mmCIF file of C-alpha atoms and ligand atoms in Angstrom:
data_model
loop_
_atom_site.group_PDB
_atom_site.id
_atom_site.type_symbol
_atom_site.label_atom_id
_atom_site.label_comp_id
_atom_site.label_asym_id
_atom_site.label_seq_id
_atom_site.Cartn_x
_atom_site.Cartn_y
_atom_site.Cartn_z
ATOM 1 C CA UNK A 1 0.000 0.000 0.000
ATOM 2 C CA UNK A 2 1.743 3.221 1.154
ATOM 3 C CA UNK A 3 5.491 3.027 0.502
ATOM 4 C CA UNK A 4 8.504 5.188 -0.288
ATOM 5 C CA UNK A 5 10.234 2.371 -2.149
ATOM 6 C CA UNK A 6 10.859 3.609 -5.694
ATOM 7 C CA UNK A 7 12.146 0.190 -6.797
ATOM 8 C CA UNK A 8 8.813 -1.440 -6.016
ATOM 9 C CA UNK A 9 7.022 1.201 -8.077
ATOM 10 C CA UNK A 10 9.506 0.825 -10.911
ATOM 11 C CA UNK A 11 9.004 -2.947 -11.004
ATOM 12 C CA UNK A 12 5.218 -2.621 -11.067
ATOM 13 C CA UNK A 13 5.298 0.006 -13.817
ATOM 14 C CA UNK A 14 7.619 -2.134 -15.947
ATOM 15 C CA UNK A 15 5.085 -4.915 -15.500
ATOM 16 C CA UNK A 16 2.399 -2.533 -16.887
ATOM 17 C CA UNK A 17 0.692 -2.207 -13.527
ATOM 18 C CA UNK A 18 -0.338 1.164 -12.185
ATOM 19 C CA UNK A 19 0.905 2.995 -9.110
ATOM 20 C CA UNK A 20 -0.030 6.242 -7.400
ATOM 21 C CA UNK A 21 2.697 8.883 -7.556
ATOM 22 C CA UNK A 22 3.190 12.153 -5.679
ATOM 23 C CA UNK A 23 3.581 15.388 -7.604
ATOM 24 C CA UNK A 24 3.712 19.005 -6.500
ATOM 25 C CA UNK A 25 0.134 19.532 -7.773
ATOM 26 C CA UNK A 26 -1.936 16.483 -6.780
ATOM 27 C CA UNK A 27 -1.289 12.714 -6.614
ATOM 28 C CA UNK A 28 -1.472 10.861 -9.942
ATOM 29 C CA UNK A 29 -2.478 7.350 -11.038
ATOM 30 C CA UNK A 30 0.483 6.454 -13.204
ATOM 31 C CA UNK A 31 1.108 3.865 -15.893
ATOM 32 C CA UNK A 32 3.433 3.315 -18.853
ATOM 33 C CA UNK A 33 2.289 5.931 -21.393
ATOM 34 C CA UNK A 34 3.320 3.643 -24.291
ATOM 35 C CA UNK A 35 1.365 0.599 -23.106
ATOM 36 C CA UNK A 36 -2.337 0.139 -23.827
ATOM 37 C CA UNK A 37 -2.862 -2.441 -21.098
ATOM 38 C CA UNK A 38 -1.521 -0.087 -18.442
ATOM 39 C CA UNK A 39 -3.539 2.804 -19.849
ATOM 40 C CA UNK A 40 -6.781 0.811 -19.792
ATOM 41 C CA UNK A 41 -6.176 -0.042 -16.131
ATOM 42 C CA UNK A 42 -5.968 3.676 -15.311
ATOM 43 C CA UNK A 43 -9.297 4.436 -16.988
ATOM 44 C CA UNK A 44 -11.031 1.486 -15.348
ATOM 45 C CA UNK A 45 -9.742 2.174 -11.832
ATOM 46 C CA UNK A 46 -10.587 5.865 -12.087
ATOM 47 C CA UNK A 47 -13.926 5.218 -13.840
ATOM 48 C CA UNK A 48 -12.748 7.892 -16.229
ATOM 49 C CA UNK A 49 -14.591 8.181 -19.550
ATOM 50 C CA UNK A 50 -12.361 7.358 -22.516
ATOM 51 C CA UNK A 51 -13.063 10.787 -24.069
ATOM 52 C CA UNK A 52 -10.999 12.393 -21.297
ATOM 53 C CA UNK A 53 -7.296 12.364 -22.270
ATOM 54 C CA UNK A 54 -4.375 11.874 -19.860
ATOM 55 C CA UNK A 55 -1.390 14.054 -19.007
ATOM 56 C CA UNK A 56 1.979 12.486 -19.849
ATOM 57 C CA UNK A 57 4.736 13.060 -17.307
ATOM 58 C CA UNK A 58 8.278 13.200 -18.661
ATOM 59 C CA UNK A 59 11.628 13.368 -16.864
ATOM 60 C CA UNK A 60 13.015 16.510 -18.543
ATOM 61 C CA UNK A 61 12.437 19.048 -21.287
ATOM 62 C CA UNK A 62 14.910 17.179 -23.484
ATOM 63 C CA UNK A 63 12.454 14.234 -23.601
ATOM 64 C CA UNK A 64 9.837 16.468 -25.265
ATOM 65 C CA UNK A 65 11.008 15.755 -28.807
ATOM 66 C CA UNK A 66 10.494 12.013 -28.305
ATOM 67 C CA UNK A 67 6.729 12.374 -27.968
ATOM 68 C CA UNK A 68 5.774 15.761 -29.489
ATOM 69 C CA UNK A 69 6.501 17.519 -32.773
ATOM 70 C CA UNK A 70 6.080 20.956 -34.402
ATOM 71 C CA UNK A 71 6.627 22.516 -30.993
ATOM 72 C CA UNK A 72 5.978 26.292 -31.055
ATOM 73 C CA UNK A 73 8.837 28.500 -29.798
ATOM 74 C CA UNK A 74 6.502 29.885 -27.151
ATOM 75 C CA UNK A 75 5.939 26.364 -25.825
ATOM 76 C CA UNK A 76 9.683 25.863 -25.492
ATOM 77 C CA UNK A 77 10.055 29.143 -23.667
ATOM 78 C CA UNK A 78 7.253 28.193 -21.289
ATOM 79 C CA UNK A 79 8.832 24.772 -20.694
ATOM 80 C CA UNK A 80 12.253 26.268 -20.044
ATOM 81 C CA UNK A 81 10.788 28.736 -17.566
ATOM 82 C CA UNK A 82 8.311 26.588 -15.659
ATOM 83 C CA UNK A 83 9.578 22.978 -15.812
ATOM 84 C CA UNK A 84 9.897 21.051 -13.624
ATOM 85 C CA UNK A 85 6.638 22.588 -12.472
ATOM 86 C CA UNK A 86 2.849 22.790 -12.609
ATOM 87 C CA UNK A 87 2.451 23.755 -16.266
ATOM 88 C CA UNK A 88 0.974 21.323 -18.803
ATOM 89 C CA UNK A 89 1.574 21.970 -22.496
ATOM 90 C CA UNK A 90 -0.772 20.510 -25.111
ATOM 91 C CA UNK A 91 1.308 19.812 -28.208
ATOM 92 C CA UNK A 92 1.112 17.865 -31.459
ATOM 93 C CA UNK A 93 1.758 14.209 -30.642
ATOM 94 C CA UNK A 94 4.151 11.750 -32.236
ATOM 95 C CA UNK A 95 2.625 8.447 -33.296
ATOM 96 C CA UNK A 96 4.169 6.375 -30.492
ATOM 97 C CA UNK A 97 1.716 8.012 -28.090
ATOM 98 C CA UNK A 98 -1.351 5.718 -28.167
ATOM 99 C CA UNK A 99 -4.856 7.001 -28.928
ATOM 100 C CA UNK A 100 -5.877 5.976 -25.424
ATOM 101 C CA UNK A 101 -3.648 8.706 -23.959
ATOM 102 C CA UNK A 102 -5.006 11.453 -26.211
ATOM 103 C CA UNK A 103 -8.603 10.193 -26.621
ATOM 104 C CA UNK A 104 -7.874 10.020 -30.324
ATOM 105 C CA UNK A 105 -6.819 13.679 -30.516
ATOM 106 C CA UNK A 106 -3.718 14.635 -32.469
ATOM 107 C CA UNK A 107 -2.453 16.529 -29.420
ATOM 108 C CA UNK A 108 -0.888 15.259 -26.214
ATOM 109 C CA UNK A 109 -0.716 17.000 -22.817
ATOM 110 C CA UNK A 110 2.789 16.936 -21.312
ATOM 111 C CA UNK A 111 4.604 18.176 -18.223
ATOM 112 C CA UNK A 112 7.690 17.626 -16.055
ATOM 113 C CA UNK A 113 6.444 17.242 -12.474
ATOM 114 C CA UNK A 114 8.377 18.900 -9.654
ATOM 115 C CA UNK A 115 8.603 16.214 -7.002
ATOM 116 C CA UNK A 116 11.886 14.515 -6.034
ATOM 117 C CA UNK A 117 10.385 11.013 -5.683
ATOM 118 C CA UNK A 118 8.576 11.079 -9.012
ATOM 119 C CA UNK A 119 11.520 12.673 -10.814
ATOM 120 C CA UNK A 120 13.800 9.941 -9.397
ATOM 121 C CA UNK A 121 11.317 7.310 -10.571
ATOM 122 C CA UNK A 122 11.003 8.805 -14.080
ATOM 123 C CA UNK A 123 14.773 8.927 -14.293
ATOM 124 C CA UNK A 124 14.935 5.139 -13.853
ATOM 125 C CA UNK A 125 12.319 4.415 -16.520
ATOM 126 C CA UNK A 126 12.741 4.429 -20.274
ATOM 127 C CA UNK A 127 9.084 5.354 -20.820
ATOM 128 C CA UNK A 128 7.035 8.370 -19.715
ATOM 129 C CA UNK A 129 4.144 8.060 -17.262
ATOM 130 C CA UNK A 130 0.562 8.824 -18.179
ATOM 131 C CA UNK A 131 -1.062 9.996 -14.973
ATOM 132 C CA UNK A 132 -4.406 11.648 -14.353
ATOM 133 C CA UNK A 133 -5.252 12.750 -10.835
ATOM 134 C CA UNK A 134 -5.643 9.809 -8.424
ATOM 135 C CA UNK A 135 -9.337 10.235 -7.638
ATOM 136 C CA UNK A 136 -12.451 8.604 -9.059
ATOM 137 C CA UNK A 137 -13.656 10.689 -12.013
ATOM 138 C CA UNK A 138 -15.348 13.934 -10.938
ATOM 139 C CA UNK A 139 -14.324 13.772 -7.266
ATOM 140 C CA UNK A 140 -11.958 15.972 -5.244
ATOM 141 C CA UNK A 141 -8.322 15.580 -6.253
ATOM 142 C CA UNK A 142 -6.007 13.922 -3.697
ATOM 143 C CA UNK A 143 -3.247 15.978 -2.104
ATOM 144 C CA UNK A 144 -1.910 13.302 0.250
ATOM 145 C CA UNK A 145 -1.192 9.567 0.034
ATOM 146 C CA UNK A 146 -3.966 9.018 2.585
ATOM 147 C CA UNK A 147 -6.546 10.629 0.266
ATOM 148 C CA UNK A 148 -5.516 8.164 -2.442
ATOM 149 C CA UNK A 149 -5.764 5.130 -0.167
ATOM 150 C CA UNK A 150 -9.180 6.310 1.067
ATOM 151 C CA UNK A 151 -10.406 6.390 -2.514
ATOM 152 C CA UNK A 152 -8.975 3.125 -3.798
ATOM 153 C CA UNK A 153 -8.695 1.000 -0.637
ATOM 154 C CA UNK A 154 -7.549 -2.463 -1.756
ATOM 155 C CA UNK A 155 -7.657 -1.836 -5.506
ATOM 156 C CA UNK A 156 -4.245 -0.217 -5.681
ATOM 157 C CA UNK A 157 -1.129 -2.124 -4.604
ATOM 158 C CA UNK A 158 1.393 0.702 -4.542
ATOM 159 C CA UNK A 159 0.956 4.292 -3.403
ATOM 160 C CA UNK A 160 4.278 6.146 -3.365
ATOM 161 C CA UNK A 161 4.082 8.425 -0.358
ATOM 162 C CA UNK A 162 5.693 11.781 -1.049
ATOM 163 C CA UNK A 163 3.951 13.721 1.705
ATOM 164 C CA UNK A 164 1.533 16.581 1.174
ATOM 165 C CA UNK A 165 1.506 18.164 -2.274
ATOM 166 C CA UNK A 166 3.378 21.490 -2.226
ATOM 167 C CA UNK A 167 0.977 23.271 -4.593
ATOM 168 C CA UNK A 168 -2.164 21.261 -3.845
ATOM 169 C CA UNK A 169 -4.063 22.266 -6.985
ATOM 170 C CA UNK A 170 -3.819 20.976 -10.571
ATOM 171 C CA UNK A 171 -1.454 22.260 -13.229
ATOM 172 C CA UNK A 172 -2.226 25.163 -15.525
ATOM 173 C CA UNK A 173 -2.942 23.802 -19.024
ATOM 174 C CA UNK A 174 -1.867 25.714 -22.120
ATOM 175 C CA UNK A 175 -2.582 24.661 -25.700
ATOM 176 C CA UNK A 176 -1.751 26.347 -28.990
ATOM 177 C CA UNK A 177 -3.827 27.438 -31.946
ATOM 178 C CA UNK A 178 -1.858 28.766 -34.930
ATOM 179 C CA UNK A 179 1.131 28.845 -32.563
ATOM 180 C CA UNK A 180 -0.716 31.203 -30.199
ATOM 181 C CA UNK A 181 -1.028 30.060 -26.582
ATOM 182 C CA UNK A 182 -4.525 29.438 -25.170
ATOM 183 C CA UNK A 183 -5.330 28.768 -21.541
ATOM 184 C CA UNK A 184 -7.365 25.538 -21.286
ATOM 185 C CA UNK A 185 -7.421 25.238 -17.503
ATOM 186 C CA UNK A 186 -6.578 27.646 -14.697
ATOM 187 C CA UNK A 187 -4.086 26.001 -12.352
ATOM 188 C CA UNK A 188 -1.157 26.355 -9.973
ATOM 189 C CA UNK A 189 0.620 28.934 -12.108
ATOM 190 C CA UNK A 190 -1.444 32.105 -12.299
ATOM 191 C CA UNK A 191 -2.367 33.559 -15.665
ATOM 192 C CA UNK A 192 -0.371 36.697 -14.692
ATOM 193 C CA UNK A 193 2.827 34.664 -14.422
ATOM 194 C CA UNK A 194 2.211 33.130 -17.858
ATOM 195 C CA UNK A 195 1.381 36.500 -19.424
ATOM 196 C CA UNK A 196 4.549 38.055 -17.998
ATOM 197 C CA UNK A 197 6.442 35.659 -20.248
ATOM 198 C CA UNK A 198 4.301 35.403 -23.384
ATOM 199 C CA UNK A 199 2.019 38.453 -23.359
ATOM 200 C CA UNK A 200 -1.784 38.459 -23.278
ATOM 201 C CA UNK A 201 -3.307 35.015 -23.831
ATOM 202 C CA UNK A 202 -6.794 33.838 -24.745
ATOM 203 C CA UNK A 203 -8.785 31.913 -22.136
ATOM 204 C CA UNK A 204 -10.747 29.020 -23.653
ATOM 205 C CA UNK A 205 -14.410 29.073 -22.757
ATOM 206 C CA UNK A 206 -16.090 26.188 -20.945
ATOM 207 C CA UNK A 207 -17.636 23.763 -23.379
ATOM 208 C CA UNK A 208 -19.522 20.829 -21.930
ATOM 209 C CA UNK A 209 -20.441 19.185 -25.232
ATOM 210 C CA UNK A 210 -17.002 18.783 -26.720
ATOM 211 C CA UNK A 211 -14.456 20.109 -24.268
ATOM 212 C CA UNK A 212 -11.001 20.870 -25.620
ATOM 213 C CA UNK A 213 -9.770 19.946 -22.220
ATOM 214 C CA UNK A 214 -12.174 18.046 -19.976
ATOM 215 C CA UNK A 215 -10.794 19.970 -17.018
ATOM 216 C CA UNK A 216 -13.140 22.512 -18.623
ATOM 217 C CA UNK A 217 -16.245 20.480 -17.768
ATOM 218 C CA UNK A 218 -18.430 22.713 -15.631
ATOM 219 C CA UNK A 219 -19.088 20.006 -13.048
ATOM 220 C CA UNK A 220 -15.875 18.442 -11.798
ATOM 221 C CA UNK A 221 -13.659 18.344 -8.712
ATOM 222 C CA UNK A 222 -16.810 17.759 -6.621
ATOM 223 C CA UNK A 223 -17.347 16.713 -3.017
ATOM 224 C CA UNK A 224 -20.206 14.264 -2.345
ATOM 225 C CA UNK A 225 -21.778 16.826 0.011
ATOM 226 C CA UNK A 226 -24.003 19.490 -1.605
ATOM 227 C CA UNK A 227 -21.819 22.542 -2.064
ATOM 228 C CA UNK A 228 -22.889 26.168 -2.452
ATOM 229 C CA UNK A 229 -20.745 29.111 -3.488
ATOM 230 C CA UNK A 230 -21.630 32.616 -2.373
ATOM 231 C CA UNK A 231 -20.364 36.163 -1.881
ATOM 232 C CA UNK A 232 -22.247 36.390 1.459
ATOM 233 C CA UNK A 233 -21.779 33.372 3.727
ATOM 234 C CA UNK A 234 -23.634 34.728 6.816
ATOM 235 C CA UNK A 235 -26.691 35.582 4.695
ATOM 236 C CA UNK A 236 -26.854 32.186 2.970
ATOM 237 C CA UNK A 237 -26.263 30.411 6.278
ATOM 238 C CA UNK A 238 -29.580 31.817 7.573
ATOM 239 C CA UNK A 239 -31.478 29.518 5.208
ATOM 240 C CA UNK A 240 -29.832 26.417 6.730
ATOM 241 C CA UNK A 241 -31.191 26.688 10.278
ATOM 242 C CA UNK A 242 -31.171 23.292 12.032
ATOM 243 C CA UNK A 243 -28.729 21.772 9.527
ATOM 244 C CA UNK A 244 -25.119 20.714 10.028
ATOM 245 C CA UNK A 245 -23.091 23.017 7.809
ATOM 246 C CA UNK A 246 -19.405 23.248 6.860
ATOM 247 C CA UNK A 247 -17.871 26.545 5.791
ATOM 248 C CA UNK A 248 -14.936 26.983 3.452
ATOM 249 C CA UNK A 249 -13.503 30.450 4.041
ATOM 250 C CA UNK A 250 -10.598 32.543 2.802
ATOM 251 C CA UNK A 251 -8.899 34.260 5.743
ATOM 252 C CA UNK A 252 -11.213 34.460 8.739
ATOM 253 C CA UNK A 253 -13.896 32.561 10.582
ATOM 254 C CA UNK A 254 -17.377 34.021 10.809
ATOM 255 C CA UNK A 255 -19.402 34.520 13.985
ATOM 256 C CA UNK A 256 -22.397 32.234 13.791
ATOM 257 C CA UNK A 257 -25.298 31.394 16.082
ATOM 258 C CA UNK A 258 -25.732 27.976 14.546
ATOM 259 C CA UNK A 259 -23.172 25.276 14.971
ATOM 260 C CA UNK A 260 -20.857 25.194 11.954
ATOM 261 C CA UNK A 261 -17.576 23.514 11.043
ATOM 262 C CA UNK A 262 -15.252 26.180 9.675
ATOM 263 C CA UNK A 263 -12.204 25.726 7.450
ATOM 264 C CA UNK A 264 -10.099 28.850 6.906
ATOM 265 C CA UNK A 265 -7.641 28.387 4.027
ATOM 266 C CA UNK A 266 -5.140 31.133 4.843
ATOM 267 C CA UNK A 267 -5.259 33.242 7.993
ATOM 268 C CA UNK A 268 -2.597 35.544 6.537
ATOM 269 C CA UNK A 269 -4.643 36.052 3.350
ATOM 270 C CA UNK A 270 -2.128 34.363 1.061
ATOM 271 C CA UNK A 271 -3.848 32.948 -2.041
ATOM 272 C CA UNK A 272 -1.023 30.483 -2.753
ATOM 273 C CA UNK A 273 -1.389 29.043 0.723
ATOM 274 C CA UNK A 274 -5.181 28.961 0.274
ATOM 275 C CA UNK A 275 -4.787 27.011 -2.992
ATOM 276 C CA UNK A 276 -2.474 24.542 -1.265
ATOM 277 C CA UNK A 277 -5.016 23.942 1.514
ATOM 278 C CA UNK A 278 -8.178 23.871 -0.625
ATOM 279 C CA UNK A 279 -8.556 20.149 -1.365
ATOM 280 C CA UNK A 280 -7.397 18.965 2.068
ATOM 281 C CA UNK A 281 -10.091 21.208 3.614
ATOM 282 C CA UNK A 282 -12.715 19.980 1.125
ATOM 283 C CA UNK A 283 -11.802 16.341 1.883
ATOM 284 C CA UNK A 284 -12.163 17.019 5.622
ATOM 285 C CA UNK A 285 -15.524 18.743 5.208
ATOM 286 C CA UNK A 286 -16.769 16.033 2.859
ATOM 287 C CA UNK A 287 -15.953 13.333 5.436
ATOM 288 C CA UNK A 288 -17.772 15.133 8.245
ATOM 289 C CA UNK A 289 -21.377 13.991 7.575
ATOM 290 C CA UNK A 290 -22.512 17.510 6.819
ATOM 291 C CA UNK A 291 -25.833 18.484 5.240
ATOM 292 C CA UNK A 292 -24.091 21.071 3.060
ATOM 293 C CA UNK A 293 -20.856 22.951 2.456
ATOM 294 C CA UNK A 294 -20.923 26.704 1.893
ATOM 295 C CA UNK A 295 -17.831 28.170 0.261
ATOM 296 C CA UNK A 296 -17.101 31.836 -0.106
ATOM 297 C CA UNK A 297 -16.020 33.375 -3.397
ATOM 298 C CA UNK A 298 -12.303 34.191 -3.259
ATOM 299 C CA UNK A 299 -10.621 37.419 -4.463
ATOM 300 C CA UNK A 300 -10.567 37.288 -8.246
ATOM 301 C CA UNK A 301 -6.805 37.652 -8.702
ATOM 302 C CA UNK A 302 -3.740 35.391 -8.851
ATOM 303 C CA UNK A 303 -4.538 31.880 -7.610
ATOM 304 C CA UNK A 304 -7.889 33.190 -6.366
ATOM 305 C CA UNK A 305 -9.028 32.810 -9.998
ATOM 306 C CA UNK A 306 -8.020 29.123 -9.940
ATOM 307 C CA UNK A 307 -9.679 28.552 -6.557
ATOM 308 C CA UNK A 308 -12.935 30.148 -7.771
ATOM 309 C CA UNK A 309 -12.803 28.018 -10.901
ATOM 310 C CA UNK A 310 -12.593 24.825 -8.802
ATOM 311 C CA UNK A 311 -15.253 26.003 -6.366
ATOM 312 C CA UNK A 312 -17.675 26.745 -9.191
ATOM 313 C CA UNK A 313 -17.300 23.182 -10.440
ATOM 314 C CA UNK A 314 -17.537 21.787 -6.901
ATOM 315 C CA UNK A 315 -20.863 23.616 -6.489
ATOM 316 C CA UNK A 316 -23.080 20.999 -8.117
ATOM 317 C CA UNK A 317 -25.955 22.116 -10.301
ATOM 318 C CA UNK A 318 -24.527 25.630 -10.297
ATOM 319 C CA UNK A 319 -25.509 26.449 -6.753
ATOM 320 C CA UNK A 320 -23.800 29.815 -6.893
ATOM 321 C CA UNK A 321 -25.774 32.243 -4.772
ATOM 322 C CA UNK A 322 -25.069 35.964 -5.021
ATOM 323 C CA UNK A 323 -26.589 38.679 -2.870
HETATM 324 P P1 AMP B 401 -6.188 15.349 -14.576
HETATM 325 O O1 AMP B 401 -4.778 14.982 -14.662
HETATM 326 O O2 AMP B 401 -7.117 14.268 -14.144
HETATM 327 O O3 AMP B 401 -6.394 16.614 -13.793
HETATM 328 O O4 AMP B 401 -6.690 15.635 -16.026
HETATM 329 C C1 AMP B 401 -5.841 15.950 -17.074
HETATM 330 C C2 AMP B 401 -6.317 17.176 -17.749
HETATM 331 O O5 AMP B 401 -5.565 17.390 -18.947
HETATM 332 C C3 AMP B 401 -7.756 17.050 -18.161
HETATM 333 O O6 AMP B 401 -8.408 18.262 -17.901
HETATM 334 C C4 AMP B 401 -7.632 16.807 -19.649
HETATM 335 O O7 AMP B 401 -8.749 17.248 -20.334
HETATM 336 C C5 AMP B 401 -6.415 17.617 -20.027
HETATM 337 N N1 AMP B 401 -5.825 17.093 -21.273
HETATM 338 C C6 AMP B 401 -5.151 15.961 -21.415
HETATM 339 N N2 AMP B 401 -4.803 15.777 -22.715
HETATM 340 C C7 AMP B 401 -5.287 16.820 -23.400
HETATM 341 C C8 AMP B 401 -5.267 17.191 -24.778
HETATM 342 N N3 AMP B 401 -4.668 16.470 -25.705
HETATM 343 N N4 AMP B 401 -5.890 18.329 -25.116
HETATM 344 C C9 AMP B 401 -6.481 19.088 -24.186
HETATM 345 N N5 AMP B 401 -6.530 18.788 -22.877
HETATM 346 C C10 AMP B 401 -5.944 17.658 -22.471
HETATM 347 MG MG1 MG B 402 -8.455 15.208 -12.389
#
């Protein structure tokens, strides 16, 4: 189950089994990106629909040419600046990347993860690792080895324990159209940081019918508990009298007459820290037998944009309540 033994993981991966790996964003369910048997196991374990492509994790930027071609200069600049790190680039694939990885698309999503255990593992393998987040499809992403074992219990032999994820929220995904960068998913690297390097970029709109990047699905990253998003927590709370409610708050608790469980993501008001703590807090609230979770809308800047994006998807059936 939980282990820090890279050799065990290496052996399993060479045998086309899957293992959970730590990254700086969230934990991944990894398998040999060249092997269809391993890839199928990932989809089945995660109950992930086959239309949802996987991110391929490589050991270094120099590996990029093995699996992608016609790489725009801007992509190389982004890779050189942010890798290893939480930036995923969607590039034209080479044919050795199976359709199962890309859901039949001609593009493949690639990144170099920034975690010493996973980098050491990749370094010992002669294939890259396809790894989506290690949660059942649609649920909250795991930011600790414990979250992964809670989800998969006895169905996963090896979970490499690399501690808590440093960033705690998924990678930023950038694709290219006519060599121009497009943001497919807000993530750990803020859009400001990307734009500092490449200038103004287009943000792809959510498209539920045929998403360019299924991280764009409007309902995703969801707790099992009904979740509401609002700009006025005390006001919304009034309509939940007699219920057991959890609150997900930015930098301070609220004073409440009714009994509530409160999770404050960053007392010092640091959005990076809030992003790191978001999923751990959501996991805790979701496991607390609550009638509902009320989350507050975060400041719409820096990683606050990414947090709001995830909270909107967590709020099932668009329960976003503004006053
Ligand atoms: P996950 O690792 O589970 O957070 O999901 C991987 C994310 O990468 C999903 O949002 C995918 O839609 C996205 N992705 C993977 N491959 C591609 C691709 N070829 N084009 C666009 N998005 C992709
Ligand atoms: Mg995911």
